[in-house]
Tab-separated table of C-alpha atoms in Angstrom:
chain	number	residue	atom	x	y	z
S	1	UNK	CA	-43.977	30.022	-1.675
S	2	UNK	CA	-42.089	32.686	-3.630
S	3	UNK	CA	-45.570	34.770	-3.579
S	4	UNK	CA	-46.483	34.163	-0.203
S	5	UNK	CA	-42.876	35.801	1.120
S	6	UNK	CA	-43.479	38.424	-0.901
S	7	UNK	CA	-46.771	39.391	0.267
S	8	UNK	CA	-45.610	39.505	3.987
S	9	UNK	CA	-43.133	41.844	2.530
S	10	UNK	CA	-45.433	44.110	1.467
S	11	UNK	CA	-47.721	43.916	4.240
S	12	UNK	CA	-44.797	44.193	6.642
S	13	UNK	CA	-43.735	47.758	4.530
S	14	UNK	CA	-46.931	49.046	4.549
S	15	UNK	CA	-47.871	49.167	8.185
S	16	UNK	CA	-47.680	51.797	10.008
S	17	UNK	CA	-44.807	53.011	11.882
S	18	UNK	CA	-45.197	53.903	15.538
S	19	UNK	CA	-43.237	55.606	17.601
S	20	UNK	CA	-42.673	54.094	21.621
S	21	UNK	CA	-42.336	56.878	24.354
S	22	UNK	CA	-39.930	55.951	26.758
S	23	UNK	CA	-39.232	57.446	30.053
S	24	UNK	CA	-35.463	56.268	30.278
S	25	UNK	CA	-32.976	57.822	29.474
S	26	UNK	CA	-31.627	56.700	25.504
S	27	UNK	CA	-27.883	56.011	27.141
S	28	UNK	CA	-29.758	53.233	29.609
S	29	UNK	CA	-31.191	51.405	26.383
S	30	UNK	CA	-29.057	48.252	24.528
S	31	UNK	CA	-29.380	48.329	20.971
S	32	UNK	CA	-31.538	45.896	19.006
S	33	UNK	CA	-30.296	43.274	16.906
S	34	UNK	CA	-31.990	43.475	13.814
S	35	UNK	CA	-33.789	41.146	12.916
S	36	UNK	CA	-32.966	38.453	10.093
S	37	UNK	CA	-35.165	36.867	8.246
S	38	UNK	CA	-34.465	33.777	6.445
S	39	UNK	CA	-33.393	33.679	2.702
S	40	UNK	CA	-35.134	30.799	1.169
S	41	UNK	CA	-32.984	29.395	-1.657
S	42	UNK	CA	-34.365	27.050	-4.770
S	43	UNK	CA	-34.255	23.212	-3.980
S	44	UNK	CA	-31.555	21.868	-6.585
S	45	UNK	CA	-32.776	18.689	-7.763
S	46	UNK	CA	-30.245	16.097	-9.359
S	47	UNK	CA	-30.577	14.435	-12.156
S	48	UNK	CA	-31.976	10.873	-11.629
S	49	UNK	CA	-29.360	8.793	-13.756
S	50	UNK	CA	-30.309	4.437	-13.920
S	51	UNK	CA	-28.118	2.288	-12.267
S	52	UNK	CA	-25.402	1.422	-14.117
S	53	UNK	CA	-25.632	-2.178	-14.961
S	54	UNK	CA	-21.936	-4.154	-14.542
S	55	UNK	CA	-19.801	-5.432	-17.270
S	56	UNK	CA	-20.679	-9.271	-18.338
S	57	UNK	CA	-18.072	-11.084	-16.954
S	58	UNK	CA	-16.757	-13.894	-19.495
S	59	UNK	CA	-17.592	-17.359	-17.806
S	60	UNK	CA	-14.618	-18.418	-15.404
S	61	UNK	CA	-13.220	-21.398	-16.838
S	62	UNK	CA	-13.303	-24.174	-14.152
S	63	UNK	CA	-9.969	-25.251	-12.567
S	64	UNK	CA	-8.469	-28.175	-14.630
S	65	UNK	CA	-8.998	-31.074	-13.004
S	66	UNK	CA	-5.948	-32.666	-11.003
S	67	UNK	CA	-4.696	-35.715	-11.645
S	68	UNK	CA	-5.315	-38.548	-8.456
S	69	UNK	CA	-1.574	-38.381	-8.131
S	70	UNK	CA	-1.585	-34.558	-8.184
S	71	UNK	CA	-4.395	-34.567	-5.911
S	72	UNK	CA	-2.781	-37.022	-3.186
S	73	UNK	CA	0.597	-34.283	-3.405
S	74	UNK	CA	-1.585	-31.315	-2.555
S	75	UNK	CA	-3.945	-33.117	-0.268
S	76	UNK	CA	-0.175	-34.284	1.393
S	77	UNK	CA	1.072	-30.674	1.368
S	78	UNK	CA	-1.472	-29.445	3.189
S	79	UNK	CA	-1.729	-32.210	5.446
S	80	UNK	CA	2.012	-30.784	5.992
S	81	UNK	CA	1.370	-27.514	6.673
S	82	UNK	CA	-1.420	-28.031	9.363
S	83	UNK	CA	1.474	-30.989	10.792
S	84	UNK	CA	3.572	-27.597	10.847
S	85	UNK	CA	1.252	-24.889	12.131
S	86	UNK	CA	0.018	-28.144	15.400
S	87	UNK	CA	3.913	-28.679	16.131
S	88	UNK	CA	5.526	-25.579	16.214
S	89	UNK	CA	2.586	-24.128	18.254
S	90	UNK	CA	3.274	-25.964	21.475
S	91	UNK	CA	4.668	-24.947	24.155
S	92	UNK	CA	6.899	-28.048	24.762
S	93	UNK	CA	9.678	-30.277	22.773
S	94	UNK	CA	8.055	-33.296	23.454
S	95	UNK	CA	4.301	-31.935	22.661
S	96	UNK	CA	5.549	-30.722	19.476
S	97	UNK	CA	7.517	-34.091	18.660
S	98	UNK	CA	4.034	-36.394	19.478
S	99	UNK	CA	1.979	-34.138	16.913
S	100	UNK	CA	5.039	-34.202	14.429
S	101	UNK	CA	5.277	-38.127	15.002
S	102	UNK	CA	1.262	-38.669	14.344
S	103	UNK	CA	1.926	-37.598	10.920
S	104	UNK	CA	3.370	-40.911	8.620
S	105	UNK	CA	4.460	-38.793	5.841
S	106	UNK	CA	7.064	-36.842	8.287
S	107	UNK	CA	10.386	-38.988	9.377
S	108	UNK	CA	10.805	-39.078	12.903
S	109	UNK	CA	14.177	-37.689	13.286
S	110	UNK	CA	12.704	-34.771	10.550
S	111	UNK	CA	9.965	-34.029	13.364
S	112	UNK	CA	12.686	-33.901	16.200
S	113	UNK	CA	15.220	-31.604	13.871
S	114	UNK	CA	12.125	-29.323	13.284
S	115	UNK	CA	11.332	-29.134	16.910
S	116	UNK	CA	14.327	-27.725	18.235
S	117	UNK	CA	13.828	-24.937	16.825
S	118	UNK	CA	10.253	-24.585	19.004
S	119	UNK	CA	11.533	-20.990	20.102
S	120	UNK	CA	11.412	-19.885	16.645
S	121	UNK	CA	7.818	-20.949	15.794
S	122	UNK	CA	8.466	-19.376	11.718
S	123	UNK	CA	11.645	-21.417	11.315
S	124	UNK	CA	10.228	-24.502	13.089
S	125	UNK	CA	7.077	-24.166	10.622
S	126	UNK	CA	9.447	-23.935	7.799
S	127	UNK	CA	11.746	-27.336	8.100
S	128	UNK	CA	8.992	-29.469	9.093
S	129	UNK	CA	6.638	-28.538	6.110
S	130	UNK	CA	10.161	-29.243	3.429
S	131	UNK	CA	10.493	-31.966	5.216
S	132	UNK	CA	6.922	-33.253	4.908
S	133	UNK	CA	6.726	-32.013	1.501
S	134	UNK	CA	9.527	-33.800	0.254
S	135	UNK	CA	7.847	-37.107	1.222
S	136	UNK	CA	4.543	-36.412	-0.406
S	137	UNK	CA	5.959	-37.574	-3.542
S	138	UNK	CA	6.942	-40.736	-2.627
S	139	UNK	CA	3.917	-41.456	-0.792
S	140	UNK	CA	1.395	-40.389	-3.361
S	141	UNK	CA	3.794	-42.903	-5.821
């Protein structure tokens, strides 16, 4: 490539130069932009470096396992929180007392405690899943 540019160069410098005639005047005529050629510049490769392969990760050690008693508590929590999340989503006292109330684990005056505060969806979340929670224990018993 390298040769081939430089052999136009030295064909283009050895023509010969010729002079044009013109018949207007040199004030008339707009000057030329010269004309660029292209400088070609060496392709930088990069190196090729392998994929680096990832740490070995030391087996996870599998979750002990829960007794059934601890099992029926967080089974019961959650159970709780969903309770919660159902209730203090409606739009209504009474819609949010009949989800509360389908719920065993929750005391029925708990679920009507928790709904008045329906206007505050966080706070209403918050008493009825203590409330819940609090009876898990017993119930898993």
């Amino acid at each position: 490539m390298k040769w081939t540019i430089l052999l136009l160069v030295l064909l283009i410098s050895c023509a010969p130069v010729t002079q044009e005639v013109s018949s207007r005047p040199v004030v008339a005529q707009q000057p030329e932009a010269p004309k660029l050629q292209p400088v070609l510049e060496p392709e930088v490769k990069a190196p090729v470096v392998p994929p680096v392969q990832p740490a070995p990760q030391p087996a996870a050690q599998p979750a002990p396992k829960l007794s059934p008693k601890e099992e029926c508590i967080e089974i019961c929590q959650e159970n709780c929180k969903a309770t919660a999340q159902n209730s203090c989503t409606q739009k209504e006292r009474s819609s949010c007392k009949d989800i509360c109330g389908n719920n065993p684990t929750v005391d029925p005056s708990a679920c009507t405690q928790a709904c008045t505060y329906l206007s505050q969806p966080n706070q209403c979340k918050l008493q009825m899943e203590q409330f819940c929670s609090a009876n898990c224990v017993r119930q898993c018993s």
